[in-house]
Short mmCIF file of C-alpha atoms in Angstrom, two decimals:
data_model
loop_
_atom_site.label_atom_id
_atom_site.label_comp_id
_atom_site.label_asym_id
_atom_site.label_seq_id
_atom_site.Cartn_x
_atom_site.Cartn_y
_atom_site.Cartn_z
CA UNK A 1062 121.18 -62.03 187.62
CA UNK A 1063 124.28 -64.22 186.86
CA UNK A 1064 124.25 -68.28 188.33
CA UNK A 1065 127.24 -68.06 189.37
CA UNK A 1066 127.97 -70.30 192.57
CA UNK A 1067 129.36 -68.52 195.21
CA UNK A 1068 131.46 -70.14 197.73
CA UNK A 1069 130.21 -71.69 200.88
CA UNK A 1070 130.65 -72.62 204.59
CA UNK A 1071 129.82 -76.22 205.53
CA UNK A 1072 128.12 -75.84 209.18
CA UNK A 1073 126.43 -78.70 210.85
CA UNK A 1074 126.17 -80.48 207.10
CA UNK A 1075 124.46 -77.17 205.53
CA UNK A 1076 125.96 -74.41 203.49
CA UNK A 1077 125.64 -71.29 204.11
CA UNK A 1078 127.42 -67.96 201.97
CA UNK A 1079 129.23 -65.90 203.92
CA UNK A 1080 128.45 -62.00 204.07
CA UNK A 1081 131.74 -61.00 202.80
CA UNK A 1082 130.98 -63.41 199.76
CA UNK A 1083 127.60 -61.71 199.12
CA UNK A 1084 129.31 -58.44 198.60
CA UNK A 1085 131.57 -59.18 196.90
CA UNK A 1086 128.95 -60.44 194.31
CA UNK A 1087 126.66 -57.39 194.47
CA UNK A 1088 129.79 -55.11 193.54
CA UNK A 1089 130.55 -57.00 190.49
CA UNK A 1090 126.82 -58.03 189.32
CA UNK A 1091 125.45 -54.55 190.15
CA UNK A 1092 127.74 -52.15 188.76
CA UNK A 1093 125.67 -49.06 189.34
CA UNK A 1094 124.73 -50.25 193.18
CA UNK A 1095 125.00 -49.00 196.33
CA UNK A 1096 124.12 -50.10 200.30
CA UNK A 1097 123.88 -48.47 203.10
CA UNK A 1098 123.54 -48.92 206.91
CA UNK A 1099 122.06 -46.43 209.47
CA UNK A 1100 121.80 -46.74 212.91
CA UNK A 1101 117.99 -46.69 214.46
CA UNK A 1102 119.41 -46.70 217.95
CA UNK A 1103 122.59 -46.83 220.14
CA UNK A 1104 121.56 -47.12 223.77
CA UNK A 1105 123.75 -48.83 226.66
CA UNK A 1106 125.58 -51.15 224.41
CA UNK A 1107 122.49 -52.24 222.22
CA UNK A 1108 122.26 -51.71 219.16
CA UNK A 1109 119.95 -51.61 216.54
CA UNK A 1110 121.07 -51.13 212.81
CA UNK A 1111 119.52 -50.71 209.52
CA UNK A 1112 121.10 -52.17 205.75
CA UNK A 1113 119.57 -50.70 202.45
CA UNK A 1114 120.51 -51.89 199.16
CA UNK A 1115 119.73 -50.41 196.28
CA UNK A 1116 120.76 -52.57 192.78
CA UNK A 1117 119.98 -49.49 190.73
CA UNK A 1118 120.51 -45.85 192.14
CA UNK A 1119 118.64 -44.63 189.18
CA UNK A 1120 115.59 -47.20 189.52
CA UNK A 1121 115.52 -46.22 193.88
CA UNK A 1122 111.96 -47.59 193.88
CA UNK A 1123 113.47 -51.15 193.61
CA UNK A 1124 115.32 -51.08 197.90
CA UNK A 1125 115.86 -53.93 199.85
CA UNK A 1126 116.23 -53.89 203.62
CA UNK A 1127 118.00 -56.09 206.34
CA UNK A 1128 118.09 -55.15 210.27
CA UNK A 1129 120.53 -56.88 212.86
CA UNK A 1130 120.90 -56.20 216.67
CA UNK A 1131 123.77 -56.95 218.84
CA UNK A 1132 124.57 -56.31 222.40
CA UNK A 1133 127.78 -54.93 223.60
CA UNK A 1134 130.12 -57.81 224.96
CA UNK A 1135 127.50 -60.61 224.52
CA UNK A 1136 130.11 -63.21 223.14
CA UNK A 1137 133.86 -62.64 223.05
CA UNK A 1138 133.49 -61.23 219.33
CA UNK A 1139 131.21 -58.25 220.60
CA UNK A 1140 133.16 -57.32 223.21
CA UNK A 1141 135.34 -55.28 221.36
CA UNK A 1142 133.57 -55.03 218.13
CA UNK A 1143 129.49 -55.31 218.36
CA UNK A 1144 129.19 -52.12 216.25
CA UNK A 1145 130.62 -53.77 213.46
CA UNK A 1146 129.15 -56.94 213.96
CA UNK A 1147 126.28 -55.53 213.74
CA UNK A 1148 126.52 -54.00 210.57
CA UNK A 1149 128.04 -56.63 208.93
CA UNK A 1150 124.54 -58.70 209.76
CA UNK A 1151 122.50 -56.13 209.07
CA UNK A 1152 124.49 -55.96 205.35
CA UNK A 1153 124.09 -59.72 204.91
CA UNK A 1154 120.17 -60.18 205.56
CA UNK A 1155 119.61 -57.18 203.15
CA UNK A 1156 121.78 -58.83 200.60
CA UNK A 1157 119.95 -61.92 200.82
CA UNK A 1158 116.59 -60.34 200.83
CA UNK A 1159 117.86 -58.96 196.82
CA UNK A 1160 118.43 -62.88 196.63
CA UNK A 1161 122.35 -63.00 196.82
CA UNK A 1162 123.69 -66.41 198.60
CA UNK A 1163 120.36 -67.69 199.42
CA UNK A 1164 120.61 -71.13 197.85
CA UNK A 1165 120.03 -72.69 201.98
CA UNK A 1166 118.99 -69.47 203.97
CA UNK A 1167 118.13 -65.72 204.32
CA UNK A 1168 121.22 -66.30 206.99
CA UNK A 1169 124.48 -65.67 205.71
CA UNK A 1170 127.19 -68.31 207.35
CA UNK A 1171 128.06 -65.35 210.11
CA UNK A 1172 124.61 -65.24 211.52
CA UNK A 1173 124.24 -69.14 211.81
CA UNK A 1174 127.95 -69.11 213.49
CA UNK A 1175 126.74 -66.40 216.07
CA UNK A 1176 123.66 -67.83 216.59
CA UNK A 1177 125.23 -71.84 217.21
CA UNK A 1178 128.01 -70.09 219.67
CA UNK A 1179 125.66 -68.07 221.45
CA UNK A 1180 123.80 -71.34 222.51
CA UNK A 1181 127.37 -72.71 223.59
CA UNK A 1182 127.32 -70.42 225.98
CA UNK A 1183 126.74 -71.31 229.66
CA UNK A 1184 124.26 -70.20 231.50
CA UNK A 1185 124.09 -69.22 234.54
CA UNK A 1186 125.29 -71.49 237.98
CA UNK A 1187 122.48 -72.85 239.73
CA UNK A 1188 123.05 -72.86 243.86
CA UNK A 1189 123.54 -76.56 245.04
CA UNK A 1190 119.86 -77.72 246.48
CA UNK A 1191 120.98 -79.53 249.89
CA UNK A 1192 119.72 -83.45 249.66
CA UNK A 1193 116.98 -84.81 251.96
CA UNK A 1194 118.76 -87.35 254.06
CA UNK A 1195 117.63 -90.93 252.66
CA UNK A 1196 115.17 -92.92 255.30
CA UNK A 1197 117.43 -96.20 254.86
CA UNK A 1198 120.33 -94.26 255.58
CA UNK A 1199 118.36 -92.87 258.84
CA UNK A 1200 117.19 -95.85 260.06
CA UNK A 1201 120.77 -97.55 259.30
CA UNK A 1202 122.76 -94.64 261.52
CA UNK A 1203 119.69 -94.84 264.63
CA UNK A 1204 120.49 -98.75 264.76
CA UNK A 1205 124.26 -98.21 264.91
CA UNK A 1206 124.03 -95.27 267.94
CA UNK A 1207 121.27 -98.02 269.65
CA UNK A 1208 123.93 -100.84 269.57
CA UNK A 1209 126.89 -98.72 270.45
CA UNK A 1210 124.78 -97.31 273.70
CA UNK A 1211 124.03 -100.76 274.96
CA UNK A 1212 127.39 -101.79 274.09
CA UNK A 1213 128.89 -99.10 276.93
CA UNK A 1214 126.32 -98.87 279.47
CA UNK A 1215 127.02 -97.91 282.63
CA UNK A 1216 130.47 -99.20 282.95
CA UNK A 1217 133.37 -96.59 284.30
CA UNK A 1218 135.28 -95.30 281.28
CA UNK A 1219 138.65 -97.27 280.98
CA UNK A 1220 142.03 -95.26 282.17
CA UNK A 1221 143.39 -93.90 279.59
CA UNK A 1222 147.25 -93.81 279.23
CA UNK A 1223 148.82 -90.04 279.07
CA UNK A 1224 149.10 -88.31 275.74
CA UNK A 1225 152.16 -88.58 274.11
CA UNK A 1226 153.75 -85.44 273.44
CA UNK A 1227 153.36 -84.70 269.47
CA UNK A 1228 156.15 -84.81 267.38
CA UNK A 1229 157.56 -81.43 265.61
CA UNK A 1230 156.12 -81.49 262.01
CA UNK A 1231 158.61 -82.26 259.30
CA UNK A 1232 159.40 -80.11 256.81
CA UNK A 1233 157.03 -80.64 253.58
CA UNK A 1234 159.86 -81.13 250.80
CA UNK A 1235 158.22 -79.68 247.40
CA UNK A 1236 159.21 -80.85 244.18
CA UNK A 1237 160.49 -78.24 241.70
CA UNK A 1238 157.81 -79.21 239.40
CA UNK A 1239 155.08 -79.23 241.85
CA UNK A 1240 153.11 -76.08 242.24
CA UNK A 1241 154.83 -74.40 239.23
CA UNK A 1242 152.48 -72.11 237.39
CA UNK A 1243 151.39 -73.18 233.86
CA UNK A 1244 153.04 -70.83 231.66
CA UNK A 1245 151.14 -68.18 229.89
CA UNK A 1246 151.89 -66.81 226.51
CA UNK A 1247 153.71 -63.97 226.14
CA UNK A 1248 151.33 -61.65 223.91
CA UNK A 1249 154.38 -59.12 222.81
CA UNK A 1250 156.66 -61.82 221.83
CA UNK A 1251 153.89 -63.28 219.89
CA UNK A 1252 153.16 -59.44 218.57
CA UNK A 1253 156.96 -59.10 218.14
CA UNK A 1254 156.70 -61.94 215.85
CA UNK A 1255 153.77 -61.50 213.77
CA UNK A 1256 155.06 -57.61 213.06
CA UNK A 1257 158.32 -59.29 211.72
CA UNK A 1258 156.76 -61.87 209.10
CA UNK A 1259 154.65 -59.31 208.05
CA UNK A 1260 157.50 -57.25 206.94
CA UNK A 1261 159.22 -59.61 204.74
CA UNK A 1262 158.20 -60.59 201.16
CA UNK A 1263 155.48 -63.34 201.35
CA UNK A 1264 157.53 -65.20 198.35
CA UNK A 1265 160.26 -65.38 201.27
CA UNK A 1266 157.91 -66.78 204.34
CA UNK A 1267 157.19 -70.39 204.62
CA UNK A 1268 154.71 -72.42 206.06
CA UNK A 1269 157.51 -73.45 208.68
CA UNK A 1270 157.74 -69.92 209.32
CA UNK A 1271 154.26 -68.81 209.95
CA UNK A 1272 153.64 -71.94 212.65
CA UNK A 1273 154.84 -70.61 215.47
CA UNK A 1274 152.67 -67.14 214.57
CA UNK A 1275 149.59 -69.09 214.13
CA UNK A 1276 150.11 -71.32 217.15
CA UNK A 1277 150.79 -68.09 219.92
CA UNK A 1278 147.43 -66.78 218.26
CA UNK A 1279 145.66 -69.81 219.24
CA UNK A 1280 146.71 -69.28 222.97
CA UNK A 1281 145.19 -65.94 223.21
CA UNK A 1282 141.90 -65.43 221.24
CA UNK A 1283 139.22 -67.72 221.54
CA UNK A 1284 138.38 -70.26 218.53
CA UNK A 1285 135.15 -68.00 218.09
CA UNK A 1286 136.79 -64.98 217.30
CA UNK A 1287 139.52 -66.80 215.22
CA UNK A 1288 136.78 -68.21 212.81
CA UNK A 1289 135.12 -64.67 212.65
CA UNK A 1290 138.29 -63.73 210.71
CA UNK A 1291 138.88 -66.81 208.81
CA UNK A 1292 135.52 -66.45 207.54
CA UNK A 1293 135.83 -62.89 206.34
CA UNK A 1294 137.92 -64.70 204.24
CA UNK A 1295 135.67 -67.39 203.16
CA UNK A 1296 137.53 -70.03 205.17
CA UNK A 1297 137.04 -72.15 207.95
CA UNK A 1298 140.41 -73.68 208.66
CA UNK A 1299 144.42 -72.29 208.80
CA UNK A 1300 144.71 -75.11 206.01
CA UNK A 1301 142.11 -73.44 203.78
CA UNK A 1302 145.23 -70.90 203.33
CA UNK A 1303 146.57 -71.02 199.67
CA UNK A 1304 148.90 -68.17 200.22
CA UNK A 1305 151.59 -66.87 202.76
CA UNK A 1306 150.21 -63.42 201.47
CA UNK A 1307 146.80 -64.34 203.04
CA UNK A 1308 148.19 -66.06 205.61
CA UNK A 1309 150.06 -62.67 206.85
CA UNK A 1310 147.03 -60.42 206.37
CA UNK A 1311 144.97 -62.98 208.76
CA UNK A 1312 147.34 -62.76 211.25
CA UNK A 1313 147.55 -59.28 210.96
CA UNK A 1314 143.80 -58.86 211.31
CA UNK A 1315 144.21 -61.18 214.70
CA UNK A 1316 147.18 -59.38 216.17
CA UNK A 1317 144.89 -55.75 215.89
CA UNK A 1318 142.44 -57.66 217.85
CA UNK A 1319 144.85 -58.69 220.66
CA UNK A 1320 145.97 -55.11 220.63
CA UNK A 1321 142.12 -53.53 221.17
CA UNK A 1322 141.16 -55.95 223.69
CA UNK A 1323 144.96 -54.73 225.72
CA UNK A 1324 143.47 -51.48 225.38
#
């Protein structure tokens, strides 16, 4: 097998190769390969999936296998997509089982992301546990009700002068800026846009131009599923993007996302 070095993600100081890098390898090292994934079982939004790869079709004895379960809207990603998620892991561990991208890890820079945001995510709220009352702060409020009794004793009450009649509340004068509603982004005008760039000749779009489009994005899906599609690409970062050609397929992979999750 060739030494060539595939390309990495960085994630807390460790690098990992992403699944979409590993394939890319086995196409071109293992010209007469093939992989395959099979579901084992599909049941209430879990599911189980099965990767084979086979480097030779005509040596089959020589099969390597990677599994991968995911849960149906466990994380934002799998809301919409934990199918393909799925297979996508399932791909990757069988990959790295042939001993593609394994220079760190059997897990391929996806899994390790998943895994890290998963842990991210909070847990459930505990009820608030009502305090016992401190014995200082007893003792302190029984002295003060002690004092205050001998203080009054048994002398009449004091006349009290007549309430005064209350005045009419005033009218509560609210600032045009107070209460006003944070705006929200408009997800068709953001749509609108990216539909428009991707229309024109990449030569003609600059970096100027593709901003705004990457910036209404950011608004509506989360930073998780933004990096799932940056690192099909074996990026991490907007400014990893050589290319306005690149940069209008990305966006066009995140605007069918906003679309599916509208559905």
């Amino acid at each position: 097998m060739s030494k060539e070095k595939l390309k990495t993600v960085n994630i807390k100081g460790k690098e990992y190769v992403t699944v979409n890098e590993r394939i890319r390898y086995f196409n071109e090292a293992y010209k007469n390969g093939t992989i395959r994934t099979i579901i084992i079982s599909h049941e209430e939004g879990n599911i189980l999936m099965k990767a084979i790869v086979i480097p030779d079709v005509e040596n089959s004895r020589r099969v390597f296998t990677g599994y991968a379960q995911e849960n149906k809207g466990k994380g934002l990603v799998n809301t919409t997509s934990y199918i393909e998620n799925c297979e996508t892991s399932a791909v990757g561990r069988a990959l790295g089982f042939l001993g593609i991208g394994v220079e760190t890890s059997i897990a391929s820079a996806d899994e390790v992301a998943k895994a890290i945001a998963s842990q991210n995510e909070p847990g459930p709220l505990k009820e608030p546990q009502p305090k016992e009352p401190d014995i200082e702060d007893t003792e302190k409020i029984t002295e003060m009700v002690n004092k205050a009794e001998e203080t009054v004793g048994d002398s009449p009450p004091e006349p009290q002068d007549e309430p005064e009649e209350p005045e009419e509340p005033k009218a509560k004068v609210t600032s045009p800026k107070q209460g006003k509603a944070e705006k929200k982004p408009n997800k068709q005008e953001i749509l609108t846009l990216i539909d428009k760039l991707r229309k024109k000749n990449p030569k003609e779009v600059t970096a100027k131009d593709l901003r705004p489009a990457f910036e209404g994005i950011k608004q509506i899906l989360s930073e998780e599923e933004r990096l799932d599609v940056l690192n099909s690409f074996g990026i991490t970062s907007r400014k990893d993007i050589k290319s306005s050609g690149v940069a209008m397929q990305i966006l066009g992979i995140m605007a069918g996302r906003v679309k599916r999750e509208e559905e």
